[in-house]
Coordinates of C-alpha atoms and ligand atoms in Angstrom, one line a residue:
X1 CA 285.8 39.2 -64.0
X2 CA 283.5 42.1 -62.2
X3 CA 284.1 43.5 -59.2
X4 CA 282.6 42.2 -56.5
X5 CA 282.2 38.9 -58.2
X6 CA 282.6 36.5 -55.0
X7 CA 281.6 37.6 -51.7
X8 CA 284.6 35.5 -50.0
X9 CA 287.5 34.2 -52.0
X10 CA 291.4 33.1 -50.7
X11 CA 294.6 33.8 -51.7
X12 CA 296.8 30.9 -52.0
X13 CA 300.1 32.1 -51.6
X14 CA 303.2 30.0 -52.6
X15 CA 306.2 31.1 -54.2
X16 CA 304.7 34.8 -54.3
X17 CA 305.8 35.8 -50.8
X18 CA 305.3 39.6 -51.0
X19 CA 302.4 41.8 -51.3
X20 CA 303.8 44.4 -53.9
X21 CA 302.9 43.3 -57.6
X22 CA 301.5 40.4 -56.3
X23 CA 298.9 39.1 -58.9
X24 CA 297.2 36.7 -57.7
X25 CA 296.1 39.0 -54.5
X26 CA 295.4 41.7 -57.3
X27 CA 292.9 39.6 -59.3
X28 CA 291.5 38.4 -55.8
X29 CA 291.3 41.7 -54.3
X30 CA 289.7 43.4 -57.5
X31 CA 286.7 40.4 -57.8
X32 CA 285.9 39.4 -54.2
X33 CA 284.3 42.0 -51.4
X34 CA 286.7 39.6 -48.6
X35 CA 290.4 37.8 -49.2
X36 CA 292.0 36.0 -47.2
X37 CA 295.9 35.3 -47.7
X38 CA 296.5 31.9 -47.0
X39 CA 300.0 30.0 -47.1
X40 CA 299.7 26.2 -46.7
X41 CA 302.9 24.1 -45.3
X42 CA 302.8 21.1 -48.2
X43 CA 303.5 18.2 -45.9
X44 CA 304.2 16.7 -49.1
X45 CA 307.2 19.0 -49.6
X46 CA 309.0 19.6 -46.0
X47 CA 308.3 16.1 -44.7
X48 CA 311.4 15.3 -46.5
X49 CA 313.9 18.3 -45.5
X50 CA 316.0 18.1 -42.3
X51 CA 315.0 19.9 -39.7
X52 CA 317.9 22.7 -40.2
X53 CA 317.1 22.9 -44.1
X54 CA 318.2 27.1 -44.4
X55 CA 315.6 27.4 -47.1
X56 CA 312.8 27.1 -44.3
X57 CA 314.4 30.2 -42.3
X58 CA 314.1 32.0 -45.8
X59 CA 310.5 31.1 -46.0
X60 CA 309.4 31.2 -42.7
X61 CA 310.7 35.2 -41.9
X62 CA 309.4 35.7 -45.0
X63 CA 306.1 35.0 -44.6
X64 CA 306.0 36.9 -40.9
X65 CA 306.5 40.0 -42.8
X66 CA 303.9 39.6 -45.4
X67 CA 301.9 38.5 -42.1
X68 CA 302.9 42.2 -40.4
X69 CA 301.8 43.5 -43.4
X70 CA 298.4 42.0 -43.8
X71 CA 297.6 42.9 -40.5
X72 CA 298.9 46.6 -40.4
X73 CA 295.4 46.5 -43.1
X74 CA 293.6 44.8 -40.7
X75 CA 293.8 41.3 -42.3
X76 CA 296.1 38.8 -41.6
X77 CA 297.9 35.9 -43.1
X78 CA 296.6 32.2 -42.1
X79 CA 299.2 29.6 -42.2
X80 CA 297.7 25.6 -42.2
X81 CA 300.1 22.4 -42.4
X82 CA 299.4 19.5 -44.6
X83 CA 298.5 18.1 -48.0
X84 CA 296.7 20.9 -50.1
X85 CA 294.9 18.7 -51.9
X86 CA 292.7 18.1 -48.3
X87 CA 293.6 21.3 -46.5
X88 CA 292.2 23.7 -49.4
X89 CA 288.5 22.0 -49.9
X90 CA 288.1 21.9 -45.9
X91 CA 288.7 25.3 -46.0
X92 CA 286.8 26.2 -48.4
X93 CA 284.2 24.6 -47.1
X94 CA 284.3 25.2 -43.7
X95 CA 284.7 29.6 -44.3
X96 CA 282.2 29.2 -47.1
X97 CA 284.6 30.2 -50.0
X98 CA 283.5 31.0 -53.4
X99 CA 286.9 31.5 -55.4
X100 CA 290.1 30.5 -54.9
X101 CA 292.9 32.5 -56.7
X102 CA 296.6 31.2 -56.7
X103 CA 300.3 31.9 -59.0
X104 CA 300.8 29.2 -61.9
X105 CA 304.0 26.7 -61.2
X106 CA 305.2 24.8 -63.6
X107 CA 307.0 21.8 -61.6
X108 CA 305.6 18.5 -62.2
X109 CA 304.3 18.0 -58.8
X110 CA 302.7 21.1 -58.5
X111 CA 300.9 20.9 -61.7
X112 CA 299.3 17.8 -60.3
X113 CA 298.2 19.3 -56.9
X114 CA 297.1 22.3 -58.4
X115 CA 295.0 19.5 -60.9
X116 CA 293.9 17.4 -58.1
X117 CA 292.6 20.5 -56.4
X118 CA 290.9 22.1 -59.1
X119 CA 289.0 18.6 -59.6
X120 CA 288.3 19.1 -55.6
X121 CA 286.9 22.8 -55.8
X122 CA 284.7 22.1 -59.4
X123 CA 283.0 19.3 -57.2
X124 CA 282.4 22.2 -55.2
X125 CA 281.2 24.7 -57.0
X126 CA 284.1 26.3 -56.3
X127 CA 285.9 28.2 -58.9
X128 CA 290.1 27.7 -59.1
X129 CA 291.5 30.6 -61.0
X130 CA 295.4 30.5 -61.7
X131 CA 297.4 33.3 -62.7
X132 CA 300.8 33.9 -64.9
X133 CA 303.0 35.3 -62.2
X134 CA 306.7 34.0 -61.9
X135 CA 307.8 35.0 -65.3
X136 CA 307.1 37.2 -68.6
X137 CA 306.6 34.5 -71.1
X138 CA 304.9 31.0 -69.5
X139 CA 304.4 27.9 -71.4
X140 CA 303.7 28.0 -74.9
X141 CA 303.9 31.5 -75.1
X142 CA 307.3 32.0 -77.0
X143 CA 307.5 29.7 -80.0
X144 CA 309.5 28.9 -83.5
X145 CA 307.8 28.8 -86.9
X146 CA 307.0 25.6 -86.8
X147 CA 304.6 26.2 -83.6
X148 CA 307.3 24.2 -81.3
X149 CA 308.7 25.4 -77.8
X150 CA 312.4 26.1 -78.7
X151 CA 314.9 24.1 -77.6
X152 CA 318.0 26.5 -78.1
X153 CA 318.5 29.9 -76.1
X154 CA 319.2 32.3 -78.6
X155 CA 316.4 32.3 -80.6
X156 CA 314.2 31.8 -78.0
X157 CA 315.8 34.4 -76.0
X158 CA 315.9 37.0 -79.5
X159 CA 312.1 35.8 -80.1
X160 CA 311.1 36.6 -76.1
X161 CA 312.6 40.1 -76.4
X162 CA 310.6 40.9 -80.0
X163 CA 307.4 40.0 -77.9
X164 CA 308.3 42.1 -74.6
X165 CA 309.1 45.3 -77.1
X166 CA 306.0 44.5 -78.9
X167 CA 303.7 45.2 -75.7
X168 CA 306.1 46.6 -73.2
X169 CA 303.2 48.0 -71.0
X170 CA 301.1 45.0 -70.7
X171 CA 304.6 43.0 -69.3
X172 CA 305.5 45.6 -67.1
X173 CA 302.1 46.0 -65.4
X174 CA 302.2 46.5 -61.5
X175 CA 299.4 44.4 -59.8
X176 CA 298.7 46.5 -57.0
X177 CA 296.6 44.4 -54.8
X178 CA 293.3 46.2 -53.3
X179 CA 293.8 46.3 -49.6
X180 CA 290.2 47.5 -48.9
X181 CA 288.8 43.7 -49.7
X182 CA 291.2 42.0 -47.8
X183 CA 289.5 40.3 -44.8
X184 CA 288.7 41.6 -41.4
X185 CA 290.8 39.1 -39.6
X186 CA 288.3 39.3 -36.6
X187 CA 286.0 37.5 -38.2
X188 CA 288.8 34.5 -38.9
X189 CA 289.0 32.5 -35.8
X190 CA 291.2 29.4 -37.4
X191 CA 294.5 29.4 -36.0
X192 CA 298.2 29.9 -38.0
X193 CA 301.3 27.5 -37.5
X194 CA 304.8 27.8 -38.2
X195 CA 307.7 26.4 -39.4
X196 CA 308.9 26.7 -35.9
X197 CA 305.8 24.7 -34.5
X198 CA 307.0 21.5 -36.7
X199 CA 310.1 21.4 -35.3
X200 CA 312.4 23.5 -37.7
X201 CA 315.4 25.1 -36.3
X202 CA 316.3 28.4 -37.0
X203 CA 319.3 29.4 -39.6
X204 CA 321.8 31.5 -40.3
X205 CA 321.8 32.7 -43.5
X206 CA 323.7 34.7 -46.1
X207 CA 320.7 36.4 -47.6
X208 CA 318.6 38.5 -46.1
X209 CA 314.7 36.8 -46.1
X210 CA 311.6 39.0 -47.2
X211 CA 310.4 41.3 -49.6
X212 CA 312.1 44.6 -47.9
X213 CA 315.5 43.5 -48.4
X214 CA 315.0 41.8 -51.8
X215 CA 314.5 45.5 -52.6
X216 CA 317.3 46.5 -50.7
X217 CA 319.0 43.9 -52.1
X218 CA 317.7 45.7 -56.0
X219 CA 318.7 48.9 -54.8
X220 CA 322.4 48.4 -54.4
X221 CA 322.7 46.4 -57.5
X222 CA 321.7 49.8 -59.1
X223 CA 325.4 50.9 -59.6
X224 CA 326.8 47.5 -60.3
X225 CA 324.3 46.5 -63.3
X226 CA 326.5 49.0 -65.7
X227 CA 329.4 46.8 -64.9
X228 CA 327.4 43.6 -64.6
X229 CA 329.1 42.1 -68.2
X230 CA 332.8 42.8 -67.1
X231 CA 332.2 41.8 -63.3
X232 CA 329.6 38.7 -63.2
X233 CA 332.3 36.2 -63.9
X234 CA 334.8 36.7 -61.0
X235 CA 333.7 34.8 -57.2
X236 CA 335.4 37.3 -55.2
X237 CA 333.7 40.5 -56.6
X238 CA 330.0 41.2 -56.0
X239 CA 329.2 41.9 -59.1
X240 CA 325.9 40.1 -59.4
X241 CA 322.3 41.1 -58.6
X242 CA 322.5 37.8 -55.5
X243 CA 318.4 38.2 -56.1
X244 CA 318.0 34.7 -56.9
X245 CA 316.5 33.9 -53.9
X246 CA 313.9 36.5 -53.9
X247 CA 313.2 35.5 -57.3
X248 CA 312.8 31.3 -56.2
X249 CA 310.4 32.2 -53.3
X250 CA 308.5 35.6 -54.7
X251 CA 309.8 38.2 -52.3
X252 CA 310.1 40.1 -55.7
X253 CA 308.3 39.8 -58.9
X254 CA 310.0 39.0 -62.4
X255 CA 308.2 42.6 -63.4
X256 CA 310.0 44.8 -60.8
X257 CA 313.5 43.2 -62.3
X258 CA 312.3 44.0 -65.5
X259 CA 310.9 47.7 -64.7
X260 CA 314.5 48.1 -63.4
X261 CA 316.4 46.6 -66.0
X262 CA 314.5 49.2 -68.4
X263 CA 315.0 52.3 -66.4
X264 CA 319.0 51.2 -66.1
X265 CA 319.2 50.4 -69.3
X266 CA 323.0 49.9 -70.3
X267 CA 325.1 47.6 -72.1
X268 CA 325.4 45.6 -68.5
X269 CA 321.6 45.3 -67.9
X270 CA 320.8 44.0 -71.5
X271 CA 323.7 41.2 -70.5
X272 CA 321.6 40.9 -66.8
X273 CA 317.9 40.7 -68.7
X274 CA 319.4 37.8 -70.6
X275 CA 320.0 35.8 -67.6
X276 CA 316.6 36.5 -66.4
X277 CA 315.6 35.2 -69.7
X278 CA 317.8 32.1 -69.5
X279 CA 315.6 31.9 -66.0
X280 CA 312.2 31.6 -68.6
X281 CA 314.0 29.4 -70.9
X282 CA 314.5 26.9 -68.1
X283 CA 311.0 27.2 -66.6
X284 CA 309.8 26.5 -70.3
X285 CA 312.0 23.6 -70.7
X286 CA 310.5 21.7 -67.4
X287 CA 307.1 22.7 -68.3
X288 CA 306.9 21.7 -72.0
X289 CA 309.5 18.5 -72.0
X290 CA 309.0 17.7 -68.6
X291 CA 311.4 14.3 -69.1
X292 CA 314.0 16.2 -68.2
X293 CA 313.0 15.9 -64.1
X294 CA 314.5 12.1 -64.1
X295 CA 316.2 11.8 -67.7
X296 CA 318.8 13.8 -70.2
X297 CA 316.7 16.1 -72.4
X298 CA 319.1 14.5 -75.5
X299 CA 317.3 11.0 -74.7
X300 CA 320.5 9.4 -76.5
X301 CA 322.6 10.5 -73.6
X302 CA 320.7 8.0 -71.2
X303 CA 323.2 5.4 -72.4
X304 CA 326.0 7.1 -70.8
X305 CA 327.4 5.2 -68.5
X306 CA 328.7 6.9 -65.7
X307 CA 331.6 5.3 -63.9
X308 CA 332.6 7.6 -61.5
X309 CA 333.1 6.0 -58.2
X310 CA 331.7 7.5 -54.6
X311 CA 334.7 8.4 -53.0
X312 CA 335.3 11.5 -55.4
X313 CA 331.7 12.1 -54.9
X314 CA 332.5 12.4 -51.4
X315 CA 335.3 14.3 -51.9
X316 CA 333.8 16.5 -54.4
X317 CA 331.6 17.1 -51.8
X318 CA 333.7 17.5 -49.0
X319 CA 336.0 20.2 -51.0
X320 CA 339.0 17.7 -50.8
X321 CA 339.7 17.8 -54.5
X322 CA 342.9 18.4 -54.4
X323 CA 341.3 21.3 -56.9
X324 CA 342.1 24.9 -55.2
X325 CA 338.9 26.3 -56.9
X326 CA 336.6 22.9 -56.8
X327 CA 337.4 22.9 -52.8
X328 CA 337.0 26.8 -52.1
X329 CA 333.5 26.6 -53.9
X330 CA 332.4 23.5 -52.3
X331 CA 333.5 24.0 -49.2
X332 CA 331.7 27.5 -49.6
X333 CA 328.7 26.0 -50.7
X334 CA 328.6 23.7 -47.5
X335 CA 328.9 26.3 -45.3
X336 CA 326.2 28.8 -46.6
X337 CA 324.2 27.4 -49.2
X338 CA 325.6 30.2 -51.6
X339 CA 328.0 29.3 -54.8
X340 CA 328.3 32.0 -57.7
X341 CA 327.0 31.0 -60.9
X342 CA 330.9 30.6 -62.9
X343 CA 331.9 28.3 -60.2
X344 CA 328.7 26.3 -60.1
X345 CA 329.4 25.7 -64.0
X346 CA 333.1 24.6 -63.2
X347 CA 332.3 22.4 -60.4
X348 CA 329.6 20.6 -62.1
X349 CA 331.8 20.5 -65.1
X350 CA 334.2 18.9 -62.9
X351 CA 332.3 16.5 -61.4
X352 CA 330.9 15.3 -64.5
X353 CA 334.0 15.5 -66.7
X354 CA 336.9 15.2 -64.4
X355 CA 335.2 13.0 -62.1
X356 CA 332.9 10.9 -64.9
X357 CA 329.8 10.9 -62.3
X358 CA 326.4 11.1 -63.3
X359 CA 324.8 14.4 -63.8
X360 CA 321.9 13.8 -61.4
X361 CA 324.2 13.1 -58.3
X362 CA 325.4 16.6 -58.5
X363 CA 321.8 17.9 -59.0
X364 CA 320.5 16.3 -56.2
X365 CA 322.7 17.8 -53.8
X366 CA 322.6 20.9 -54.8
X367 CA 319.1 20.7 -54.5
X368 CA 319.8 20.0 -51.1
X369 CA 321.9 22.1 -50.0
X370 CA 320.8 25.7 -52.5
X371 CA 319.5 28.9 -50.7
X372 CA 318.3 29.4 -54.2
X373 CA 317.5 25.6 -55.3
X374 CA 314.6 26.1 -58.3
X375 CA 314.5 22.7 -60.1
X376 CA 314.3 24.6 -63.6
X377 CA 317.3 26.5 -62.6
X378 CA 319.1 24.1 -61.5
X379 CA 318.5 20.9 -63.8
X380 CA 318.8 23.5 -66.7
X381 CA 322.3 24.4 -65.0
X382 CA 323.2 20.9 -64.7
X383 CA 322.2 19.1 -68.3
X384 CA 323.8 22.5 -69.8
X385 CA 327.2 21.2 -67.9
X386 CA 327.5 18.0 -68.2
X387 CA 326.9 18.4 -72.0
X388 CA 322.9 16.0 -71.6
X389 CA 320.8 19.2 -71.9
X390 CA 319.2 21.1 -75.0
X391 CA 321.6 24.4 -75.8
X392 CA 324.5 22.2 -73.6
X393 CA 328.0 22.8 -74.0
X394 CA 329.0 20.9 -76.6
X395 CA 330.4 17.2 -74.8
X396 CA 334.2 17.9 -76.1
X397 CA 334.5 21.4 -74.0
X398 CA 335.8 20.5 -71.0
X399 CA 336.7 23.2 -68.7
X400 CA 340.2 23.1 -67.4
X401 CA 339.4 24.0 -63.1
X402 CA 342.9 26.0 -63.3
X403 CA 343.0 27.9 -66.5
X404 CA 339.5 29.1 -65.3
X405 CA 341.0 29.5 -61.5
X406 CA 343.7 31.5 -62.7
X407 CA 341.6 33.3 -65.0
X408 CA 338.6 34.2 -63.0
X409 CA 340.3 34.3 -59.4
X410 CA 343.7 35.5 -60.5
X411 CA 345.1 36.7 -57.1
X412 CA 343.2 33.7 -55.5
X413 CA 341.8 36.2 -53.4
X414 CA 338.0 34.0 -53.5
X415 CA 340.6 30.7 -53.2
X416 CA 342.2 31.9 -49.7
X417 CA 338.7 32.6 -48.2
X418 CA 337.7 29.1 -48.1
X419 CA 340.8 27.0 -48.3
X420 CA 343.0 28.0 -45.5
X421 CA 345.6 25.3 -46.2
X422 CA 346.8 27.6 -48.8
X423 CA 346.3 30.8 -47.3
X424 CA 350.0 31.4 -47.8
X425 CA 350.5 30.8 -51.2
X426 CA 351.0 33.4 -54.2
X427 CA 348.8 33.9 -56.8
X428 CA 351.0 32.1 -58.9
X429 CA 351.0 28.8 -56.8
X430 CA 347.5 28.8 -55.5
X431 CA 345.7 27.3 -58.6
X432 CA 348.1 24.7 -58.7
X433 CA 349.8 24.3 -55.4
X434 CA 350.9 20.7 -56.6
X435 CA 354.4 19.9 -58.6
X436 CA 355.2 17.6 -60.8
X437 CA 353.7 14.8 -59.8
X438 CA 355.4 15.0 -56.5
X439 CA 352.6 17.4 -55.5
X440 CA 355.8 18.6 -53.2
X441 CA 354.7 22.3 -52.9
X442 CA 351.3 21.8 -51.5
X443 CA 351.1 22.7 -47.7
X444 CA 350.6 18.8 -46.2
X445 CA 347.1 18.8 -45.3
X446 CA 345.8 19.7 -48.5
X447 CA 345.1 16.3 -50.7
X448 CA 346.9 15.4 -53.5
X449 CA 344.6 15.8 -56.6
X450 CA 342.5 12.7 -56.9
X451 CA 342.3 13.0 -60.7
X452 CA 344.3 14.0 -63.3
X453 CA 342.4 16.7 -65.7
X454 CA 344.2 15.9 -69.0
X455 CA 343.4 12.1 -68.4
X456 CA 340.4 12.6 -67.4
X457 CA 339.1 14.9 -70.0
X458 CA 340.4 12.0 -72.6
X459 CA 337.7 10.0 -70.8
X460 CA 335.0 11.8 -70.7
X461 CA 334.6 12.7 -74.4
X462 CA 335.3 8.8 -74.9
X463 CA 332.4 7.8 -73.2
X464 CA 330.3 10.2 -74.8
X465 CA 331.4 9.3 -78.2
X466 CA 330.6 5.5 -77.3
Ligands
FAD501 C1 324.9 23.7 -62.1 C2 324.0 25.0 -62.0 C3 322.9 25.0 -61.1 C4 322.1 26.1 -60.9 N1 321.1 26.0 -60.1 C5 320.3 27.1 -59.9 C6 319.1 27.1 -59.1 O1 318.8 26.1 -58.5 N2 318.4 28.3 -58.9 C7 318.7 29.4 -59.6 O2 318.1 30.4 -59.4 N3 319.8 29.5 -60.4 C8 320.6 28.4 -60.6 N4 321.6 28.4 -61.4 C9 321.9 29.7 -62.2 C10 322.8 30.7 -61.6 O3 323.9 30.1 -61.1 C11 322.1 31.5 -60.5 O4 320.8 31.9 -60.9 C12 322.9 32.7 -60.1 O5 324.2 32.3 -59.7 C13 322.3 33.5 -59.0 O6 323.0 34.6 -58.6 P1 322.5 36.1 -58.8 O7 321.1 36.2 -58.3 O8 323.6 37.0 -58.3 O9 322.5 36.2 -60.4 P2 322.6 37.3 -61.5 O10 323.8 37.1 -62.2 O11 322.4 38.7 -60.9 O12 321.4 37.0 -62.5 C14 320.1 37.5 -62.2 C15 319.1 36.4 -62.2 O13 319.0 35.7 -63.4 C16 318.8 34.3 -63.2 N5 319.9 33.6 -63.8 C17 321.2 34.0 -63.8 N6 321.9 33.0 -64.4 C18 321.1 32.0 -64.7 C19 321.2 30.7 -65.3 N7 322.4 30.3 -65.8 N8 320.2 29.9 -65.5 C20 318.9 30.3 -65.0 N9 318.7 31.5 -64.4 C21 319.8 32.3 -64.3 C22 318.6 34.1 -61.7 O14 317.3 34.2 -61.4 C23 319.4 35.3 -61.2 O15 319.0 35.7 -59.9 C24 322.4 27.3 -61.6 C25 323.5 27.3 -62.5 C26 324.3 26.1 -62.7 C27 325.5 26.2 -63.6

């Protein structure tokens, strides 16, 4: 593309909420004489969040800094509400746009908007230009011999590594947007909205929003990611990145981690760049078998049948387990939104295994209720738990919820934050506060345990057998 190529083009902004290595501005900003950053609210998306959604605090503050930052250049950010799919072409026409240039998604939905309003804009005359952005490796990029997306991590993840090496420079590349083509925003009457204007309430939250603090947030992970293999297991250490969120809404791009994870390279970081890679390898699994939105990616396992029954959901929910280490986390996870990746494995496990309920129950709320909720992420998470997914734990591995409590929160320092019923307890009683079936040393107004593991993990591997 030359310089100069459209006279007026915008920026569709959507999970990219930064303006540092930000390559969809950089393409924009290098072929058009006047960007404009624009950020729609998808109607289609928020009409069905509650009001007091955290996610929306993330996004809104945000996108007020990117707006501060557009305008310390002398542009700004606009902000519409609505369905894309009519809010982009009236734009377009109505500022006279020649290009628009956006960050490619791989969700389902958004690869049919993005379709529907490419259609829209080639009616137009209107060119739609879409750009790898969220990850290294998109698509099709990383495949086996026989020319098939992988569908187990390790040669995927050896294979994704071979091709970074290969042409390190190209993957690392900073997009430095041009800031002299961004638009003169006095010559942009239309007016922005907010969150705020639709009625969403302000949150507390546990993460700091925008793209300074997700490299704050970078920075201080600096002397952890040495220790990152012998500390990312345990809840009550911070001995993980917690840049999850920056990496579901953009506040940082994939590159940055990686730049970082090459100039701390260390037994930790290659552990840590295999996690970001186990990010890819879900965003390739929902883009190339996208079944895996509504059904098990092993399509046998559809003929589970699940017969869990709702009050454990409820309870599972709740953190009323009678579980020490199923209730701190969910009750955690209530609170804040937050839940550290071991215990999200153990309480899926648990409700899938323990509590024989259907994979997708758990996924939907914690689609709900996730600062960090990415639906590659997170189905990815939950097939690989419940034993439906491609690279799953094998169905038979049950996780025990107090071998791994005593193992991974041996003091039950994470436990006693959360459960305050056992606050008292020693670390040798607080996995377990129950006895004998008399569940006599528990404090009264913890619950007795509504399942029992052993039977339960009997079951479990029975109906998948079936
Ligand atoms: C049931 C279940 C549901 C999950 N849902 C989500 C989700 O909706 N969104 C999400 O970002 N992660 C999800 N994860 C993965 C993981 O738990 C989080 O990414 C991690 O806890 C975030 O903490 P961190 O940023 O400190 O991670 P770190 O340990 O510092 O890892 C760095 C980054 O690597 C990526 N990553 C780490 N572990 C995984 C993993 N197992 N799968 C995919 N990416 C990973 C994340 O982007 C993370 O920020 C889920 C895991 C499970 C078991």
């Amino acid at each position: 593309m030359s310089l100069g190529a459209f006279e007026r083009s915008i920026v569709w902004f959507r999970r990219d909420l930064r303006l540092k290595d930000h390559r969809a501005l950089f393409e924009a900003t290098h072929a058009s004489k006047n960007v404009l950053p624009i950020f729609i609210i998808d109607e289609n998306i928020v009409g069905k969040l509650p009001k007091n959604d955290r996610r929306i605090t993330f996004i809104q503050k945000s996108l007020d800094e990117v707006a501060a930052g557009l305008e310390k250049q002398g542009s700004r950010l606009l902000v519409l509400s609505g369905d894309p799919v009519e809010v982009i072409p009236a734009l377009v026409k109505k500022l006279k746009i020649e290009g628009v240039f956006t960050a490619n998604d791989y969700e389902p939905y958004a690869k049919k908007r993005d379709a529907e309003v490419a259609k829209i804009l080639e009616a137009q005359g209107v060119s739609f230009l879409t750009f790898k952005d969220q990850v290294i490796f998109e698509r099709r990029e990383i495949l086996n011999g026989s020319d098939e997306p992988y569908r187990v991590f390790t040669p995927y993840s050896n294979n994704w590594l071979k091709k970074f090496e290969a042409n390190k420079t190209l993957h690392l590349k900073e997009y430095q947007p041009k800031m002299g083509s961004l638009w003169d925003s006095s010559e942009i009457k239309e007016k922005s909205k907010s969150f705020w204007d639709l009625g969403f309430e302000p949150q507390e939250l546990v993460v700091e929003p925008g793209e300074k603090a997700a490299h704050k947030a970078l920075k201080k992970f600096t002397d952890l990611v040495s220790h990152y293999h012998e500390l990312r297991d345990f809840p009550a250490k911070s001995g993980t990145s917690r840049i999850s969120m920056h990496l579901r809404f953009g506040t940082i791009s994939i590159r940055e981690l990686m730049r970082f994870g090459v100039e701390n390279l260390s037994v930790g970081t290659k552990v840590w760049i295999k996690e970001l890679i186990w990010r890819e390898f879900y965003q390739m699994i929902l883009d190339q078998y996208p079944h895996v939105v509504n059904g098990c990616f092993k399509k046998d396992c559809d003929q589970i049948k699940w017969t869990g029954k709702k009050e454990h959901f409820q309870a599972w929910v709740d953190g009323m387990t009678g579980y020490p280490i199923i209730d701190a986390a969910m009750r955690e996870f209530k609170l804040t939104g937050w839940m550290h990746n071991r215990l999200r494995m153990v309480v899926a496990m648990f409700l899938t295994k323990d509590l024989l309920i259907d994979w997708r129950m758990g996924e939907k709320y914690f689609a709900e209720q996730l600062l960090d909720f990415d639906l590659a992420s997170n189905n990815g998470g939950w097939q690989w738990s419940s034993s439906t997914g491609c690279d799953a734990q094998p169905y038979f591995r049950v996780m025990n919820p107090i071998s791994q409590s005593e193992r991974f929160d041996a003091e039950g320092e994470y436990i006693r934050k959360s459960v305050p019923e056992l606050k008292k307890l020693s670390a040798k009683k607080i996995h377990w506060p129950h006895e004998d079936g008399l569940f006599a040393s528990a404090p009264e107004n913890y619950p007795a345990p509504i399942v029992d593991h052993g039977e339960q993990r009997l079951k479990a591997i029975a109906l998948f057998k079936k």
